[in-house]
Amino acid sequence: MNPPALSPAGGTGLRLRGVQKTFPGGVRVTEPISLDIDPGDFVAIIGPSGCGKSTLLRIIAGLETPTAGTITRSPSAKSDQSHREIAYVFQDAHLLPWRTVLANVALPLELAGVSRSKRDEKSAALLRQVGLLELAGRYPSQLSGGQRMRVSLARAMVTSPDLLLLDEPFAALDEITRQQLDEWLRQLWHERRMTVLFVTHSIQEATFLAERVLVLSGRPARIVADERASAQLPAERTASLRGSATFAGLTHTLYQRLTDGQPGAA
């Protein structure tokens, strides 16, 4: 049986030219970075701790101002004024403890002025998709770590963003839960084809999730490798893929690119 075809790309494209960041005191976080990301691509970013992965993501999100360089976004074919174009998911779920699961997911729509009935309907549909509809009336303190992160992702997706930015969202979870959420996120992207940038320390997670993996050097960060995972791995990725020789070979290649890009490497 052939794997299902990818849905048409619905995300926004990115064009970075000479993007650089220097913090006060002269701490240079990145070298000038130039990069093109196609609409609907899934890009993972890996690199050593403190190399500037999260800073780069925050610059793309508009949460940090680059010291130099430009970032432009191409319009999405489905862009309109009914939703935010960018959603950002942090390592911590950042749920409001006094709001129910349903109310947390609905918050972006509430802030956008969407009617109560419409935002509850859309939020419930997202909770059903992530398998948490039966917990809609619970509060964050009544959820597990994996459940809280699924609520956070549902909240990010409720506005149907063109660009989804994730900063190590599963890092604090146990390995089984993390792999389950990797599979769920990959399937969600497969269906919706928003553009995704995913920062992670895990080479295996990057390999499993992404169509394309960018490897950054130590600070000041520069791109030392740009691997097209989709050229080697199938579009439909299941748990069994992690045990395949092709998967192991790609993770080894990425590990070598990562170690070769560190200070002192030959």
Short mmCIF file of C-alpha atoms in Angstrom, two decimals:
data_model
loop_
_atom_site.label_atom_id
_atom_site.label_comp_id
_atom_site.label_asym_id
_atom_site.label_seq_id
_atom_site.Cartn_x
_atom_site.Cartn_y
_atom_site.Cartn_z
CA MET A 1 0.00 0.00 0.00
CA ASN A 2 1.37 3.42 -0.91
CA PRO A 3 1.59 6.01 1.90
CA PRO A 4 -0.96 8.82 1.78
CA ALA A 5 0.09 11.84 -0.24
CA LEU A 6 0.99 15.01 1.59
CA SER A 7 -1.70 17.65 1.80
CA PRO A 8 -1.03 20.81 -0.24
CA ALA A 9 1.27 23.24 1.55
CA GLY A 10 -0.67 25.87 3.46
CA GLY A 11 2.10 27.62 5.36
CA THR A 12 4.14 30.72 4.80
CA GLY A 13 7.64 30.85 3.34
CA LEU A 14 10.59 32.50 5.10
CA ARG A 15 13.60 34.34 3.70
CA LEU A 16 16.45 35.24 6.08
CA ARG A 17 19.30 37.38 4.83
CA GLY A 18 22.32 38.15 6.98
CA VAL A 19 20.41 37.77 10.25
CA GLN A 20 22.73 38.37 13.18
CA LYS A 21 22.33 38.93 16.92
CA THR A 22 24.74 40.48 19.37
CA PHE A 23 23.69 40.96 22.99
CA PRO A 24 24.71 43.97 25.11
CA GLY A 25 28.34 43.70 26.15
CA GLY A 26 29.38 42.42 22.74
CA VAL A 27 28.25 38.79 23.18
CA ARG A 28 27.82 37.57 19.60
CA VAL A 29 25.09 34.92 19.45
CA THR A 30 24.97 34.24 15.72
CA GLU A 31 27.05 34.75 12.64
CA PRO A 32 25.10 36.33 9.75
CA ILE A 33 22.58 33.64 8.77
CA SER A 34 20.93 33.45 5.36
CA LEU A 35 18.25 30.85 4.82
CA ASP A 36 15.18 30.09 2.69
CA ILE A 37 12.31 27.97 4.04
CA ASP A 38 9.58 26.83 1.67
CA PRO A 39 5.87 27.16 2.52
CA GLY A 40 4.63 24.06 4.32
CA ASP A 41 8.08 22.70 5.17
CA PHE A 42 8.90 21.08 8.53
CA VAL A 43 12.35 22.21 9.64
CA ALA A 44 14.12 21.02 12.79
CA ILE A 45 17.01 23.02 14.26
CA ILE A 46 19.63 21.24 16.36
CA GLY A 47 22.85 22.42 17.95
CA PRO A 48 24.77 22.47 21.23
CA SER A 49 23.34 24.10 24.35
CA GLY A 50 23.60 27.87 24.31
CA CYS A 51 24.45 28.10 20.63
CA GLY A 52 21.56 30.43 19.77
CA LYS A 53 18.81 28.08 18.53
CA SER A 54 16.12 29.63 20.71
CA THR A 55 17.37 33.15 19.98
CA LEU A 56 17.06 32.50 16.25
CA LEU A 57 13.53 31.18 16.75
CA ARG A 58 12.58 34.24 18.81
CA ILE A 59 13.96 36.52 16.10
CA ILE A 60 11.82 34.76 13.49
CA ALA A 61 8.80 35.12 15.79
CA GLY A 62 9.45 38.84 16.26
CA LEU A 63 10.13 38.42 19.98
CA GLU A 64 13.76 39.52 19.53
CA THR A 65 15.13 42.21 17.23
CA PRO A 66 18.11 41.17 15.10
CA THR A 67 21.23 43.30 15.30
CA ALA A 68 21.54 43.06 11.53
CA GLY A 69 19.81 41.40 8.60
CA THR A 70 16.26 41.00 7.37
CA ILE A 71 13.46 38.44 7.57
CA THR A 72 10.60 38.40 5.09
CA ARG A 73 7.61 36.10 4.95
CA SER A 74 5.79 35.16 1.78
CA PRO A 75 2.00 35.23 2.10
CA SER A 76 0.21 31.95 2.57
CA ALA A 77 -2.40 30.92 0.05
CA LYS A 78 -4.90 30.61 2.90
CA SER A 79 -3.93 33.76 4.81
CA ASP A 80 -6.78 36.03 5.83
CA GLN A 81 -7.71 38.22 8.76
CA SER A 82 -9.56 35.54 10.70
CA HIS A 83 -6.55 34.05 12.45
CA ARG A 84 -3.03 34.81 13.64
CA GLU A 85 -0.36 33.80 11.20
CA ILE A 86 2.24 32.78 13.83
CA ALA A 87 1.90 30.49 16.86
CA TYR A 88 4.74 29.92 19.35
CA VAL A 89 4.97 26.95 21.73
CA PHE A 90 7.46 27.09 24.60
CA GLN A 91 9.05 24.25 26.57
CA ASP A 92 6.60 24.91 29.40
CA ALA A 93 2.90 24.61 28.54
CA HIS A 94 2.10 28.03 30.12
CA LEU A 95 -1.55 27.18 30.74
CA LEU A 96 -3.68 29.49 32.89
CA PRO A 97 -4.41 27.50 36.07
CA TRP A 98 -7.79 29.15 36.72
CA ARG A 99 -9.17 28.28 33.29
CA THR A 100 -10.46 24.89 32.19
CA VAL A 101 -8.79 22.94 29.41
CA LEU A 102 -11.45 24.12 26.95
CA ALA A 103 -11.11 27.75 28.07
CA ASN A 104 -7.30 27.59 27.77
CA VAL A 105 -7.52 26.33 24.19
CA ALA A 106 -10.14 28.95 23.33
CA LEU A 107 -8.13 31.87 24.75
CA PRO A 108 -6.56 33.08 21.44
CA LEU A 109 -10.01 33.11 19.81
CA GLU A 110 -11.48 34.93 22.80
CA LEU A 111 -8.79 37.59 22.54
CA ALA A 112 -9.56 37.89 18.82
CA GLY A 113 -13.21 38.62 19.57
CA VAL A 114 -14.65 35.33 18.28
CA SER A 115 -18.09 34.53 19.68
CA ARG A 116 -18.36 32.10 22.59
CA SER A 117 -20.22 29.47 20.58
CA LYS A 118 -17.75 29.51 17.69
CA ARG A 119 -14.63 29.44 19.84
CA ASP A 120 -15.99 26.61 22.00
CA GLU A 121 -16.90 24.64 18.89
CA LYS A 122 -13.46 25.04 17.33
CA SER A 123 -11.64 24.39 20.61
CA ALA A 124 -13.63 21.22 21.21
CA ALA A 125 -12.75 20.02 17.71
CA LEU A 126 -9.02 20.52 18.44
CA LEU A 127 -9.33 18.73 21.78
CA ARG A 128 -11.03 15.84 20.04
CA GLN A 129 -8.17 15.70 17.54
CA VAL A 130 -5.54 15.53 20.30
CA GLY A 131 -7.56 12.97 22.26
CA LEU A 132 -8.46 15.18 25.22
CA LEU A 133 -12.09 16.13 24.63
CA GLU A 134 -13.18 14.14 27.69
CA LEU A 135 -10.89 16.38 29.81
CA ALA A 136 -12.31 19.67 28.50
CA GLY A 137 -13.76 20.61 31.89
CA ARG A 138 -10.66 19.85 33.93
CA TYR A 139 -8.00 22.29 35.09
CA PRO A 140 -4.25 22.18 34.29
CA SER A 141 -3.37 20.92 37.78
CA GLN A 142 -5.45 17.81 37.06
CA LEU A 143 -3.45 16.90 33.94
CA SER A 144 -0.22 15.01 33.33
CA GLY A 145 2.76 16.74 31.72
CA GLY A 146 2.00 15.18 28.34
CA GLN A 147 -1.65 16.18 28.55
CA ARG A 148 -0.74 19.77 29.42
CA MET A 149 1.57 19.95 26.41
CA ARG A 150 -1.14 18.59 24.12
CA VAL A 151 -3.46 21.33 25.42
CA SER A 152 -0.74 23.90 24.71
CA LEU A 153 -0.36 22.61 21.16
CA ALA A 154 -4.13 22.59 20.65
CA ARG A 155 -4.21 26.23 21.81
CA ALA A 156 -1.47 27.08 19.31
CA MET A 157 -3.34 25.34 16.49
CA VAL A 158 -6.80 26.78 17.26
CA THR A 159 -6.03 29.87 15.17
CA SER A 160 -4.92 27.74 12.18
CA PRO A 161 -1.49 29.41 12.01
CA ASP A 162 0.56 29.56 8.83
CA LEU A 163 3.78 29.35 10.85
CA LEU A 164 4.23 27.19 13.95
CA LEU A 165 7.36 27.76 16.06
CA LEU A 166 8.22 25.24 18.78
CA ASP A 167 11.07 25.67 21.27
CA GLU A 168 11.88 22.23 22.74
CA PRO A 169 8.24 21.60 23.67
CA PHE A 170 8.72 17.95 24.68
CA ALA A 171 12.10 18.20 26.41
CA ALA A 172 10.76 17.73 29.95
CA LEU A 173 8.63 14.68 29.12
CA ASP A 174 9.45 11.00 29.53
CA GLU A 175 10.68 9.21 26.42
CA ILE A 176 7.47 7.26 25.71
CA THR A 177 5.25 10.34 26.00
CA ARG A 178 7.71 12.33 23.94
CA GLN A 179 7.69 9.81 21.11
CA GLN A 180 3.88 9.67 21.16
CA LEU A 181 3.69 13.46 20.86
CA ASP A 182 6.28 13.41 18.08
CA GLU A 183 4.04 11.03 16.14
CA TRP A 184 0.96 13.15 16.82
CA LEU A 185 2.70 16.39 15.75
CA ARG A 186 4.06 14.80 12.59
CA GLN A 187 0.57 13.55 11.70
CA LEU A 188 -0.94 16.98 12.40
CA TRP A 189 1.60 18.61 10.11
CA HIS A 190 0.98 15.93 7.48
CA GLU A 191 -2.72 16.85 7.46
CA ARG A 192 -2.46 20.65 7.72
CA ARG A 193 0.90 21.47 6.11
CA MET A 194 1.58 24.68 8.03
CA THR A 195 5.22 25.72 8.06
CA VAL A 196 6.94 24.37 11.20
CA LEU A 197 10.25 25.28 12.84
CA PHE A 198 11.11 22.94 15.70
CA VAL A 199 14.08 23.52 18.03
CA THR A 200 15.33 20.40 19.83
CA HIS A 201 18.46 18.95 21.43
CA SER A 202 17.45 15.46 20.33
CA ILE A 203 18.93 14.26 17.04
CA GLN A 204 16.48 11.34 16.94
CA GLU A 205 13.51 13.65 17.45
CA ALA A 206 14.72 15.97 14.69
CA THR A 207 15.21 13.03 12.34
CA PHE A 208 11.78 11.57 13.02
CA LEU A 209 9.83 14.81 12.77
CA ALA A 210 11.41 16.96 10.11
CA GLU A 211 11.56 17.08 6.36
CA ARG A 212 14.74 19.14 6.74
CA VAL A 213 17.27 19.38 9.59
CA LEU A 214 19.51 22.40 10.14
CA VAL A 215 22.61 21.86 12.28
CA LEU A 216 24.07 24.89 14.06
CA SER A 217 27.60 25.27 15.34
CA GLY A 218 28.56 26.48 18.80
CA ARG A 219 28.23 30.17 19.56
CA PRO A 220 28.35 32.29 17.54
CA ALA A 221 25.99 30.03 15.63
CA ARG A 222 26.30 29.36 11.94
CA ILE A 223 24.63 26.69 9.80
CA VAL A 224 27.13 23.84 9.40
CA ALA A 225 24.76 21.34 7.76
CA ASP A 226 21.41 21.33 5.99
CA GLU A 227 20.12 17.76 5.61
CA ARG A 228 16.98 16.95 3.60
CA ALA A 229 15.55 14.09 5.69
CA SER A 230 12.60 13.70 3.31
CA ALA A 231 14.99 12.41 0.64
CA GLN A 232 15.70 9.35 2.78
CA LEU A 233 12.64 8.82 4.96
CA PRO A 234 8.99 8.15 4.03
CA ALA A 235 6.30 10.81 4.32
CA GLU A 236 4.32 8.62 6.71
CA ARG A 237 6.43 8.02 9.83
CA THR A 238 5.46 5.52 12.48
CA ALA A 239 7.17 4.20 15.61
CA SER A 240 8.73 1.30 13.69
CA LEU A 241 10.77 3.75 11.60
CA ARG A 242 13.00 4.46 14.61
CA GLY A 243 14.40 0.95 14.41
CA SER A 244 15.25 1.03 10.70
CA ALA A 245 18.77 1.13 9.26
CA THR A 246 17.93 4.22 7.20
CA PHE A 247 16.83 6.11 10.32
CA ALA A 248 19.96 5.05 12.19
CA GLY A 249 22.15 6.10 9.29
CA LEU A 250 20.61 9.57 9.10
CA THR A 251 20.89 10.14 12.84
CA HIS A 252 24.56 9.13 12.66
CA THR A 253 25.14 11.58 9.80
CA LEU A 254 23.53 14.38 11.80
CA TYR A 255 25.62 13.48 14.85
CA GLN A 256 28.76 13.72 12.76
CA ARG A 257 27.68 17.10 11.34
CA LEU A 258 26.99 18.30 14.88
CA THR A 259 30.34 17.20 16.30
CA ASP A 260 32.27 18.43 13.25
CA GLY A 261 30.76 21.89 13.74
CA GLN A 262 32.01 22.34 17.31
CA PRO A 263 35.03 24.41 18.35
CA GLY A 264 38.22 22.38 18.13
CA ALA A 265 36.80 19.88 15.62
CA ALA A 266 39.28 18.79 12.99
#
